[in-house]
mmCIF file of C-alpha atoms in Angstrom:
data_model
loop_
_atom_site.group_PDB
_atom_site.id
_atom_site.type_symbol
_atom_site.label_atom_id
_atom_site.label_comp_id
_atom_site.label_asym_id
_atom_site.label_seq_id
_atom_site.Cartn_x
_atom_site.Cartn_y
_atom_site.Cartn_z
ATOM 1 C CA UNK A 193 -44.938 7.543 21.352
ATOM 2 C CA UNK A 194 -44.607 7.781 25.086
ATOM 3 C CA UNK A 195 -44.225 4.548 27.070
ATOM 4 C CA UNK A 196 -45.675 4.212 30.519
ATOM 5 C CA UNK A 197 -44.352 1.690 33.106
ATOM 6 C CA UNK A 198 -46.380 0.136 35.920
ATOM 7 C CA UNK A 199 -43.079 -0.174 37.984
ATOM 8 C CA UNK A 200 -39.357 0.234 37.879
ATOM 9 C CA UNK A 201 -38.952 -3.394 37.389
ATOM 10 C CA UNK A 202 -40.466 -3.293 33.935
ATOM 11 C CA UNK A 203 -38.592 -0.101 32.988
ATOM 12 C CA UNK A 204 -35.234 -1.941 34.081
ATOM 13 C CA UNK A 205 -36.258 -4.949 32.076
ATOM 14 C CA UNK A 206 -36.995 -2.893 28.819
ATOM 15 C CA UNK A 207 -33.642 -0.984 29.206
ATOM 16 C CA UNK A 208 -31.771 -4.358 29.783
ATOM 17 C CA UNK A 209 -33.496 -5.795 26.547
ATOM 18 C CA UNK A 210 -32.518 -2.592 24.473
ATOM 19 C CA UNK A 211 -29.001 -2.793 25.730
ATOM 20 C CA UNK A 212 -28.632 -6.460 24.665
ATOM 21 C CA UNK A 213 -30.123 -5.787 21.261
ATOM 22 C CA UNK A 214 -27.771 -2.897 20.438
ATOM 23 C CA UNK A 215 -24.714 -4.894 21.811
ATOM 24 C CA UNK A 216 -25.691 -8.023 19.731
ATOM 25 C CA UNK A 217 -26.253 -5.847 16.531
ATOM 26 C CA UNK A 218 -22.852 -4.130 17.048
ATOM 27 C CA UNK A 219 -21.135 -7.756 17.621
ATOM 28 C CA UNK A 220 -22.852 -8.991 14.446
ATOM 29 C CA UNK A 221 -21.694 -6.053 12.519
ATOM 30 C CA UNK A 222 -18.021 -6.406 13.916
ATOM 31 C CA UNK A 223 -18.026 -10.179 13.026
ATOM 32 C CA UNK A 224 -18.894 -9.350 9.408
ATOM 33 C CA UNK A 225 -15.943 -6.943 9.030
ATOM 34 C CA UNK A 226 -13.786 -8.484 6.300
ATOM 35 C CA UNK A 227 -10.193 -9.472 7.360
ATOM 36 C CA UNK A 228 -7.266 -8.848 5.317
ATOM 37 C CA UNK A 229 -3.909 -10.747 5.064
ATOM 38 C CA UNK A 230 -1.092 -8.349 4.426
ATOM 39 C CA UNK A 231 2.391 -9.333 3.531
ATOM 40 C CA UNK A 232 4.802 -7.577 5.750
ATOM 41 C CA UNK A 233 8.113 -9.464 5.515
ATOM 42 C CA UNK A 234 9.787 -11.548 2.986
ATOM 43 C CA UNK A 235 13.096 -12.549 4.571
ATOM 44 C CA UNK A 236 15.238 -15.398 5.917
ATOM 45 C CA UNK A 237 16.446 -13.536 8.812
ATOM 46 C CA UNK A 238 13.810 -11.958 11.148
ATOM 47 C CA UNK A 239 13.176 -10.824 14.874
ATOM 48 C CA UNK A 240 9.685 -11.013 16.357
ATOM 49 C CA UNK A 241 9.059 -9.890 19.890
ATOM 50 C CA UNK A 242 6.296 -9.072 22.156
ATOM 51 C CA UNK A 243 5.123 -5.420 23.057
ATOM 52 C CA UNK A 244 6.598 -4.742 26.533
ATOM 53 C CA UNK A 245 6.188 -7.606 28.884
ATOM 54 C CA UNK A 246 2.968 -9.020 27.318
ATOM 55 C CA UNK A 247 3.809 -12.638 26.048
ATOM 56 C CA UNK A 248 3.237 -13.926 22.726
ATOM 57 C CA UNK A 249 1.338 -17.253 21.804
ATOM 58 C CA UNK A 250 2.969 -19.441 18.951
ATOM 59 C CA UNK A 251 0.952 -22.422 17.500
ATOM 60 C CA UNK A 252 1.573 -24.801 14.600
ATOM 61 C CA UNK A 253 4.604 -26.684 13.456
ATOM 62 C CA UNK A 254 6.292 -28.064 16.667
ATOM 63 C CA UNK A 255 4.128 -26.117 19.008
ATOM 64 C CA UNK A 256 0.507 -26.724 20.172
ATOM 65 C CA UNK A 257 0.521 -23.439 22.191
ATOM 66 C CA UNK A 258 3.670 -21.938 23.585
ATOM 67 C CA UNK A 259 4.067 -18.636 25.475
ATOM 68 C CA UNK A 260 7.190 -16.689 24.477
ATOM 69 C CA UNK A 261 8.679 -13.201 24.576
ATOM 70 C CA UNK A 262 10.147 -13.264 21.226
ATOM 71 C CA UNK A 263 11.825 -15.236 18.562
ATOM 72 C CA UNK A 264 14.508 -15.045 15.850
ATOM 73 C CA UNK A 265 14.536 -16.674 12.599
ATOM 74 C CA UNK A 266 17.800 -17.053 10.851
ATOM 75 C CA UNK A 267 19.375 -18.713 7.695
ATOM 76 C CA UNK A 268 22.492 -20.523 8.685
ATOM 77 C CA UNK A 269 24.331 -22.510 6.268
ATOM 78 C CA UNK A 270 21.308 -23.084 4.100
ATOM 79 C CA UNK A 271 19.337 -24.184 7.049
ATOM 80 C CA UNK A 272 16.352 -22.136 8.312
ATOM 81 C CA UNK A 273 16.636 -21.945 12.055
ATOM 82 C CA UNK A 274 14.166 -20.751 14.704
ATOM 83 C CA UNK A 275 15.089 -20.046 18.519
ATOM 84 C CA UNK A 276 13.412 -18.287 21.378
ATOM 85 C CA UNK A 277 14.781 -15.463 23.547
ATOM 86 C CA UNK A 278 14.833 -17.412 26.764
ATOM 87 C CA UNK A 279 16.696 -20.354 25.327
ATOM 88 C CA UNK A 280 19.124 -19.424 22.497
ATOM 89 C CA UNK A 281 20.739 -22.634 22.667
ATOM 90 C CA UNK A 282 17.782 -24.791 21.739
ATOM 91 C CA UNK A 283 17.364 -24.261 17.834
ATOM 92 C CA UNK A 284 14.624 -25.696 15.800
ATOM 93 C CA UNK A 285 15.212 -26.659 12.090
ATOM 94 C CA UNK A 286 12.417 -25.285 10.151
ATOM 95 C CA UNK A 287 11.301 -27.479 7.033
ATOM 96 C CA UNK A 288 9.651 -26.249 3.765
ATOM 97 C CA UNK A 289 5.862 -25.709 3.865
ATOM 98 C CA UNK A 290 5.721 -25.514 7.629
ATOM 99 C CA UNK A 291 3.094 -22.904 9.029
ATOM 100 C CA UNK A 292 3.052 -20.985 12.281
ATOM 101 C CA UNK A 293 0.516 -18.522 13.911
ATOM 102 C CA UNK A 294 1.793 -15.898 16.466
ATOM 103 C CA UNK A 295 -0.643 -13.722 18.416
ATOM 104 C CA UNK A 296 -0.416 -11.474 21.280
ATOM 105 C CA UNK A 297 -1.587 -12.727 24.715
ATOM 106 C CA UNK A 298 -3.935 -9.594 25.250
ATOM 107 C CA UNK A 299 -4.130 -8.432 21.834
ATOM 108 C CA UNK A 300 -1.496 -5.944 22.075
ATOM 109 C CA UNK A 301 1.008 -5.121 19.128
ATOM 110 C CA UNK A 302 3.604 -7.513 17.906
ATOM 111 C CA UNK A 303 6.894 -6.147 16.888
ATOM 112 C CA UNK A 304 8.259 -7.542 13.488
ATOM 113 C CA UNK A 305 11.739 -5.953 13.041
ATOM 114 C CA UNK A 306 11.321 -2.188 13.733
ATOM 115 C CA UNK A 307 7.613 -2.103 13.056
ATOM 116 C CA UNK A 308 4.726 -2.896 15.426
ATOM 117 C CA UNK A 309 1.497 -4.534 14.167
ATOM 118 C CA UNK A 310 -1.868 -5.426 15.653
ATOM 119 C CA UNK A 311 -3.998 -8.701 14.734
ATOM 120 C CA UNK A 312 -2.109 -12.011 14.368
ATOM 121 C CA UNK A 313 0.859 -13.305 12.383
ATOM 122 C CA UNK A 314 0.820 -16.339 9.862
ATOM 123 C CA UNK A 315 4.478 -17.565 9.294
ATOM 124 C CA UNK A 316 4.939 -19.613 6.074
ATOM 125 C CA UNK A 317 8.276 -21.477 5.518
ATOM 126 C CA UNK A 318 9.110 -21.684 1.841
ATOM 127 C CA UNK A 319 11.942 -23.041 -0.101
ATOM 128 C CA UNK A 320 13.604 -19.667 -0.765
ATOM 129 C CA UNK A 321 12.336 -17.599 2.099
ATOM 130 C CA UNK A 322 9.966 -17.172 5.147
ATOM 131 C CA UNK A 323 6.747 -15.103 4.648
ATOM 132 C CA UNK A 324 5.305 -13.194 7.384
ATOM 133 C CA UNK A 325 1.578 -12.278 6.899
ATOM 134 C CA UNK A 326 -0.322 -9.872 9.217
ATOM 135 C CA UNK A 327 -4.036 -10.945 9.502
ATOM 136 C CA UNK A 328 -6.385 -8.228 10.905
ATOM 137 C CA UNK A 329 -9.774 -6.570 10.387
ATOM 138 C CA UNK A 330 -9.850 -4.169 7.310
ATOM 139 C CA UNK A 331 -10.742 -1.326 9.267
ATOM 140 C CA UNK A 332 -7.732 -1.461 11.599
ATOM 141 C CA UNK A 333 -5.623 -2.163 8.738
ATOM 142 C CA UNK A 334 -6.914 1.140 7.006
ATOM 143 C CA UNK A 335 -6.148 3.413 9.993
ATOM 144 C CA UNK A 336 -2.520 2.596 9.518
ATOM 145 C CA UNK A 337 -2.705 2.714 5.588
ATOM 146 C CA UNK A 338 -4.177 6.210 5.528
ATOM 147 C CA UNK A 339 -1.271 7.345 7.733
ATOM 148 C CA UNK A 340 1.275 5.443 5.724
ATOM 149 C CA UNK A 341 -0.009 6.678 2.298
ATOM 150 C CA UNK A 342 -0.866 10.383 3.249
ATOM 151 C CA UNK A 343 0.409 12.776 5.905
ATOM 152 C CA UNK A 344 -2.064 12.586 8.820
ATOM 153 C CA UNK A 345 -1.963 16.524 9.107
ATOM 154 C CA UNK A 346 -3.645 16.909 5.761
ATOM 155 C CA UNK A 347 -7.333 17.875 5.712
ATOM 156 C CA UNK A 348 -9.817 15.274 7.186
ATOM 157 C CA UNK A 349 -11.842 15.076 3.778
ATOM 158 C CA UNK A 350 -8.500 14.077 1.875
ATOM 159 C CA UNK A 351 -7.936 11.575 4.437
ATOM 160 C CA UNK A 352 -11.386 10.240 4.397
ATOM 161 C CA UNK A 353 -11.125 9.961 0.581
ATOM 162 C CA UNK A 354 -7.862 8.049 0.928
ATOM 163 C CA UNK A 355 -9.624 5.641 3.349
ATOM 164 C CA UNK A 356 -12.429 4.847 0.924
ATOM 165 C CA UNK A 357 -10.131 4.423 -1.930
ATOM 166 C CA UNK A 358 -7.719 2.182 0.074
ATOM 167 C CA UNK A 359 -10.414 0.174 1.467
ATOM 168 C CA UNK A 360 -11.750 -0.530 -2.041
ATOM 169 C CA UNK A 361 -8.392 -1.241 -3.320
ATOM 170 C CA UNK A 362 -7.729 -3.809 -0.679
ATOM 171 C CA UNK A 363 -10.907 -5.585 -0.743
ATOM 172 C CA UNK A 364 -10.429 -5.830 -4.535
ATOM 173 C CA UNK A 365 -7.149 -7.743 -3.813
ATOM 174 C CA UNK A 366 -8.830 -10.586 -1.585
ATOM 175 C CA UNK A 367 -8.059 -13.999 -2.977
ATOM 176 C CA UNK A 368 -6.918 -17.645 -2.250
ATOM 177 C CA UNK A 369 -3.256 -17.281 -2.005
ATOM 178 C CA UNK A 370 -1.160 -17.038 1.121
ATOM 179 C CA UNK A 371 -1.748 -13.294 1.389
ATOM 180 C CA UNK A 372 -4.163 -10.741 -0.122
ATOM 181 C CA UNK A 373 -1.883 -7.709 -0.479
ATOM 182 C CA UNK A 374 1.507 -6.473 -0.078
ATOM 183 C CA UNK A 375 2.583 -3.856 2.435
ATOM 184 C CA UNK A 376 4.801 -1.767 0.016
ATOM 185 C CA UNK A 377 4.279 0.661 -2.924
ATOM 186 C CA UNK A 378 3.560 -2.421 -5.018
ATOM 187 C CA UNK A 379 0.068 -2.469 -3.653
ATOM 188 C CA UNK A 380 -0.455 0.187 -1.000
ATOM 189 C CA UNK A 381 1.973 1.260 1.981
ATOM 190 C CA UNK A 382 1.137 -0.272 5.392
ATOM 191 C CA UNK A 383 3.667 0.472 8.107
ATOM 192 C CA UNK A 384 1.930 -0.827 11.187
ATOM 193 C CA UNK A 385 0.619 0.890 14.356
ATOM 194 C CA UNK A 386 2.981 3.597 14.387
ATOM 195 C CA UNK A 387 1.308 5.290 11.332
ATOM 196 C CA UNK A 388 -2.152 5.471 13.184
ATOM 197 C CA UNK A 389 -3.040 8.813 14.607
ATOM 198 C CA UNK A 390 -6.439 10.302 15.943
ATOM 199 C CA UNK A 391 -7.093 11.889 12.472
ATOM 200 C CA UNK A 392 -6.478 8.667 10.401
ATOM 201 C CA UNK A 393 -8.800 6.652 12.876
ATOM 202 C CA UNK A 394 -11.540 9.397 12.551
ATOM 203 C CA UNK A 395 -11.187 9.263 8.803
ATOM 204 C CA UNK A 396 -11.597 5.398 8.824
ATOM 205 C CA UNK A 397 -14.416 5.324 11.284
ATOM 206 C CA UNK A 398 -16.294 8.168 9.686
ATOM 207 C CA UNK A 399 -16.324 6.156 6.230
ATOM 208 C CA UNK A 400 -16.699 2.663 7.800
ATOM 209 C CA UNK A 401 -17.411 -0.042 5.022
ATOM 210 C CA UNK A 402 -17.889 2.551 2.350
ATOM 211 C CA UNK A 403 -16.216 1.488 -0.980
ATOM 212 C CA UNK A 404 -16.400 2.605 -4.579
ATOM 213 C CA UNK A 405 -18.455 0.721 -7.108
ATOM 214 C CA UNK A 406 -18.990 0.814 -10.845
ATOM 215 C CA UNK A 407 -22.021 -1.177 -12.041
ATOM 216 C CA UNK A 408 -22.357 -2.892 -8.532
ATOM 217 C CA UNK A 409 -18.663 -4.199 -8.731
ATOM 218 C CA UNK A 410 -15.666 -2.725 -6.798
ATOM 219 C CA UNK A 411 -13.562 -0.677 -8.802
ATOM 220 C CA UNK A 412 -9.746 -0.883 -9.203
ATOM 221 C CA UNK A 413 -9.216 2.016 -7.087
ATOM 222 C CA UNK A 414 -5.699 3.015 -8.196
ATOM 223 C CA UNK A 415 -4.115 6.347 -6.826
ATOM 224 C CA UNK A 416 -0.796 8.162 -6.927
ATOM 225 C CA UNK A 417 1.005 11.023 -5.422
ATOM 226 C CA UNK A 418 0.779 13.611 -8.120
ATOM 227 C CA UNK A 419 -0.064 13.602 -11.845
ATOM 228 C CA UNK A 420 1.600 16.746 -13.089
ATOM 229 C CA UNK A 421 -1.580 18.443 -14.090
ATOM 230 C CA UNK A 422 -3.680 15.709 -15.698
ATOM 231 C CA UNK A 423 -4.328 12.237 -14.700
ATOM 232 C CA UNK A 424 -3.871 9.423 -17.029
ATOM 233 C CA UNK A 425 -6.253 6.958 -18.908
ATOM 234 C CA UNK A 426 -5.760 3.457 -17.654
ATOM 235 C CA UNK A 427 -5.167 2.023 -21.055
ATOM 236 C CA UNK A 428 -2.330 4.326 -21.835
ATOM 237 C CA UNK A 429 -0.400 2.888 -18.877
ATOM 238 C CA UNK A 430 -1.545 -0.713 -18.947
ATOM 239 C CA UNK A 431 -3.464 -2.834 -21.386
ATOM 240 C CA UNK A 432 -6.903 -2.841 -19.583
ATOM 241 C CA UNK A 433 -9.397 0.059 -20.201
ATOM 242 C CA UNK A 434 -11.435 1.095 -17.106
ATOM 243 C CA UNK A 435 -14.114 3.697 -18.071
ATOM 244 C CA UNK A 436 -13.827 5.137 -14.417
ATOM 245 C CA UNK A 437 -10.158 5.541 -14.785
ATOM 246 C CA UNK A 438 -10.280 8.355 -17.498
ATOM 247 C CA UNK A 439 -7.892 11.287 -17.605
ATOM 248 C CA UNK A 440 -9.153 14.312 -15.780
ATOM 249 C CA UNK A 441 -7.727 17.714 -14.560
ATOM 250 C CA UNK A 442 -5.678 17.488 -11.555
ATOM 251 C CA UNK A 443 -4.954 20.180 -8.977
ATOM 252 C CA UNK A 444 -1.588 19.251 -7.755
ATOM 253 C CA UNK A 445 0.509 22.224 -8.812
ATOM 254 C CA UNK A 446 1.253 23.196 -4.987
ATOM 255 C CA UNK A 447 3.544 20.288 -4.267
ATOM 256 C CA UNK A 448 7.393 19.570 -4.360
ATOM 257 C CA UNK A 449 6.871 16.748 -7.021
ATOM 258 C CA UNK A 450 4.997 18.782 -9.483
ATOM 259 C CA UNK A 451 8.330 19.674 -11.359
ATOM 260 C CA UNK A 452 11.600 17.881 -10.983
ATOM 261 C CA UNK A 453 14.769 16.919 -12.762
ATOM 262 C CA UNK A 454 17.371 14.203 -12.655
ATOM 263 C CA UNK A 455 20.825 14.064 -13.750
ATOM 264 C CA UNK A 456 22.369 10.875 -15.068
ATOM 265 C CA UNK A 457 26.143 10.465 -15.761
ATOM 266 C CA UNK A 458 27.498 8.603 -19.008
ATOM 267 C CA UNK A 459 29.060 5.840 -16.745
ATOM 268 C CA UNK A 460 25.686 5.366 -15.155
ATOM 269 C CA UNK A 461 24.014 5.063 -18.503
ATOM 270 C CA UNK A 462 26.551 2.508 -19.657
ATOM 271 C CA UNK A 463 25.704 0.444 -16.610
ATOM 272 C CA UNK A 464 21.970 0.735 -17.168
ATOM 273 C CA UNK A 465 22.008 0.121 -20.786
ATOM 274 C CA UNK A 466 25.134 -2.198 -21.368
ATOM 275 C CA UNK A 467 23.863 -3.960 -24.445
ATOM 276 C CA UNK A 468 23.794 -1.041 -26.589
ATOM 277 C CA UNK A 469 26.882 0.729 -24.854
ATOM 278 C CA UNK A 470 25.062 3.483 -22.898
ATOM 279 C CA UNK A 471 22.971 6.360 -24.532
ATOM 280 C CA UNK A 472 23.916 8.756 -27.267
ATOM 281 C CA UNK A 473 20.271 9.815 -27.981
ATOM 282 C CA UNK A 474 16.628 9.057 -26.950
ATOM 283 C CA UNK A 475 13.883 9.423 -29.632
ATOM 284 C CA UNK A 476 10.285 9.717 -28.148
ATOM 285 C CA UNK A 477 8.283 7.629 -30.545
ATOM 286 C CA UNK A 478 4.807 8.367 -29.141
ATOM 287 C CA UNK A 479 3.170 10.155 -26.209
ATOM 288 C CA UNK A 480 -0.328 9.702 -24.557
ATOM 289 C CA UNK A 481 -2.858 12.486 -24.716
ATOM 290 C CA UNK A 482 -1.668 13.933 -21.572
ATOM 291 C CA UNK A 483 2.080 14.158 -22.669
ATOM 292 C CA UNK A 484 3.435 11.202 -20.976
ATOM 293 C CA UNK A 485 5.950 9.012 -22.900
ATOM 294 C CA UNK A 486 4.556 5.872 -24.195
ATOM 295 C CA UNK A 487 7.288 4.355 -26.294
ATOM 296 C CA UNK A 488 11.011 5.478 -26.850
ATOM 297 C CA UNK A 489 13.842 4.549 -29.225
ATOM 298 C CA UNK A 490 17.260 4.194 -27.314
ATOM 299 C CA UNK A 491 20.391 4.994 -29.433
ATOM 300 C CA UNK A 492 23.753 3.788 -28.063
ATOM 301 C CA UNK A 493 27.356 2.925 -29.156
ATOM 302 C CA UNK A 494 26.445 -0.591 -30.169
ATOM 303 C CA UNK A 495 23.014 -0.167 -31.775
ATOM 304 C CA UNK A 496 19.505 0.755 -30.598
ATOM 305 C CA UNK A 497 16.562 -0.525 -28.623
ATOM 306 C CA UNK A 498 12.987 0.231 -28.179
ATOM 307 C CA UNK A 499 11.135 0.136 -24.880
ATOM 308 C CA UNK A 500 8.077 1.535 -23.160
ATOM 309 C CA UNK A 501 8.006 4.761 -21.063
ATOM 310 C CA UNK A 502 6.772 2.662 -18.094
ATOM 311 C CA UNK A 503 10.074 0.318 -18.553
ATOM 312 C CA UNK A 504 12.204 3.418 -19.041
ATOM 313 C CA UNK A 505 10.807 4.946 -15.921
ATOM 314 C CA UNK A 506 11.774 1.908 -13.934
ATOM 315 C CA UNK A 507 15.003 1.546 -15.488
ATOM 316 C CA UNK A 508 16.061 5.079 -14.748
ATOM 317 C CA UNK A 509 14.577 5.335 -11.269
ATOM 318 C CA UNK A 510 12.181 8.273 -12.319
ATOM 319 C CA UNK A 511 9.263 9.620 -10.471
ATOM 320 C CA UNK A 512 6.947 9.475 -13.568
ATOM 321 C CA UNK A 513 7.092 8.939 -17.183
ATOM 322 C CA UNK A 514 5.907 12.504 -17.669
ATOM 323 C CA UNK A 515 9.302 13.471 -18.986
ATOM 324 C CA UNK A 516 11.416 14.991 -21.513
ATOM 325 C CA UNK A 517 15.252 14.625 -22.187
ATOM 326 C CA UNK A 518 18.402 16.699 -22.745
ATOM 327 C CA UNK A 519 21.917 15.527 -23.272
ATOM 328 C CA UNK A 520 24.780 17.410 -21.960
ATOM 329 C CA UNK A 521 28.580 17.362 -22.350
ATOM 330 C CA UNK A 522 30.506 16.002 -19.338
ATOM 331 C CA UNK A 523 33.529 17.856 -18.006
ATOM 332 C CA UNK A 524 36.205 15.469 -18.443
ATOM 333 C CA UNK A 525 40.196 15.555 -18.996
ATOM 334 C CA UNK A 526 41.035 17.202 -22.304
ATOM 335 C CA UNK A 527 42.853 14.224 -23.367
ATOM 336 C CA UNK A 528 39.776 12.003 -23.289
ATOM 337 C CA UNK A 529 37.028 12.161 -25.699
ATOM 338 C CA UNK A 530 33.706 14.014 -24.513
ATOM 339 C CA UNK A 531 31.047 11.865 -23.034
ATOM 340 C CA UNK A 532 27.297 12.667 -22.887
ATOM 341 C CA UNK A 533 25.223 12.663 -19.580
ATOM 342 C CA UNK A 534 21.414 12.918 -19.577
ATOM 343 C CA UNK A 535 19.200 15.382 -17.881
ATOM 344 C CA UNK A 536 15.478 14.156 -17.383
ATOM 345 C CA UNK A 537 12.878 16.966 -16.794
ATOM 346 C CA UNK A 538 9.784 15.637 -15.281
ATOM 347 C CA UNK A 539 6.233 16.318 -13.867
ATOM 348 C CA UNK A 540 4.407 14.548 -11.148
ATOM 349 C CA UNK A 541 5.139 11.303 -9.205
ATOM 350 C CA UNK A 542 3.594 7.763 -9.723
ATOM 351 C CA UNK A 543 1.675 6.339 -12.650
ATOM 352 C CA UNK A 544 -0.780 9.031 -12.918
ATOM 353 C CA UNK A 545 -4.022 6.829 -12.962
ATOM 354 C CA UNK A 546 -6.971 7.417 -10.556
ATOM 355 C CA UNK A 547 -6.955 9.597 -7.652
ATOM 356 C CA UNK A 548 -4.050 12.370 -7.130
ATOM 357 C CA UNK A 549 -3.305 12.397 -3.446
ATOM 358 C CA UNK A 550 -2.051 16.096 -3.895
ATOM 359 C CA UNK A 551 -4.987 16.923 -5.909
ATOM 360 C CA UNK A 552 -7.113 15.472 -3.206
ATOM 361 C CA UNK A 553 -5.441 17.685 -0.585
ATOM 362 C CA UNK A 554 -6.026 20.821 -2.669
ATOM 363 C CA UNK A 555 -9.754 20.027 -3.310
ATOM 364 C CA UNK A 556 -10.282 19.294 0.452
ATOM 365 C CA UNK A 557 -8.347 22.402 1.540
ATOM 366 C CA UNK A 558 -11.059 24.433 -0.632
ATOM 367 C CA UNK A 559 -13.973 22.834 1.030
ATOM 368 C CA UNK A 560 -14.699 19.780 -1.130
ATOM 369 C CA UNK A 561 -16.029 16.644 0.541
ATOM 370 C CA UNK A 562 -14.453 13.343 0.219
ATOM 371 C CA UNK A 563 -17.344 12.084 -1.847
ATOM 372 C CA UNK A 564 -16.917 15.081 -4.397
ATOM 373 C CA UNK A 565 -13.107 14.324 -4.479
ATOM 374 C CA UNK A 566 -13.658 10.676 -5.282
ATOM 375 C CA UNK A 567 -16.173 11.273 -7.762
ATOM 376 C CA UNK A 568 -13.970 13.770 -9.663
ATOM 377 C CA UNK A 569 -11.006 11.339 -10.061
ATOM 378 C CA UNK A 570 -13.122 8.252 -10.519
ATOM 379 C CA UNK A 571 -15.661 8.785 -13.221
ATOM 380 C CA UNK A 572 -19.221 7.611 -13.015
ATOM 381 C CA UNK A 573 -18.868 5.514 -9.729
ATOM 382 C CA UNK A 574 -20.991 5.126 -6.578
ATOM 383 C CA UNK A 575 -20.094 5.038 -2.872
ATOM 384 C CA UNK A 576 -21.895 2.383 -1.033
ATOM 385 C CA UNK A 577 -21.414 0.178 2.030
ATOM 386 C CA UNK A 578 -19.369 -2.874 1.088
ATOM 387 C CA UNK A 579 -21.238 -6.242 0.209
ATOM 388 C CA UNK A 580 -19.782 -9.488 -0.709
ATOM 389 C CA UNK A 581 -21.345 -9.623 -4.067
ATOM 390 C CA UNK A 582 -19.449 -6.469 -5.007
ATOM 391 C CA UNK A 583 -16.326 -8.785 -5.405
#
């Protein structure tokens, strides 16, 4: 259809109306973007400062709206103290359950320790510690998460797969506590603005709002570094069984974490297992269908114990529980009785459930798109724009 205008005035009016409509639709879309509350610090000693010379605004507690360059939080003789950069002599005693909000005057980043964050900060003064929670839009958060979880130089389709998985995982965590998600490997790594790059921003923008669903609900989009050849069934690592988190073939052989070993001395074993006097032997009681250790019997000088492979991994500080064991005689003085150290031979890194990041990299390098990668690692899922009823 071709529109004809009687004069330039009519034409300008239509263009103006179209511009307003587009602007309003974008504003409405942006306003609907979910916000995420990320725990970035849990400490009693903390330094917060502005980016360059742009001031910060602090509100709440003693302050209605105060401009500052920076502040320091300290624990002094069981007192939580706050003071500002300009007047270090004036100190404020913080009380339990106080809350503060900090934002940048023009929306620039805020330094928390050695990391810079966008959005605003919520500070919660608790009995044992001070929590710092970064509040920002999910898409800005993700452009940092993708760069924190996966090297930005990796293929763009792998980064896009990570963006969709991370968006799903984060939205699944939203709740009514002081924060939604942790910024460490406990949930997913978030290192702030310095982890954002052109490629991570592109990966997030090109997948904007897309999430993984199963029966119209967000999935528990777990991921890990490398499975060691086969991903794991969720029920073989934790109690819950999710149909979409079933074991599948991985493509992660070309990575430095595929095979590894760790040597542990006899003295270290005594420190790790003091109740049974160290370790003389480990018996693998049962393994998963992929070969990961499920349960072991530990035999020491003073007796024995049984623990799961997941607990053993944490205790020994192992990359995964896809492991086997070998004891060796330590070289000691001839006058002393021989002692046994332990060598752990392992494969992969992480819990092994869900998407393998190294596997995603391989598939992307072979031309696979993000959707195909995700549907390989998460069985029977759909990829859709996020809606609140998916929660």
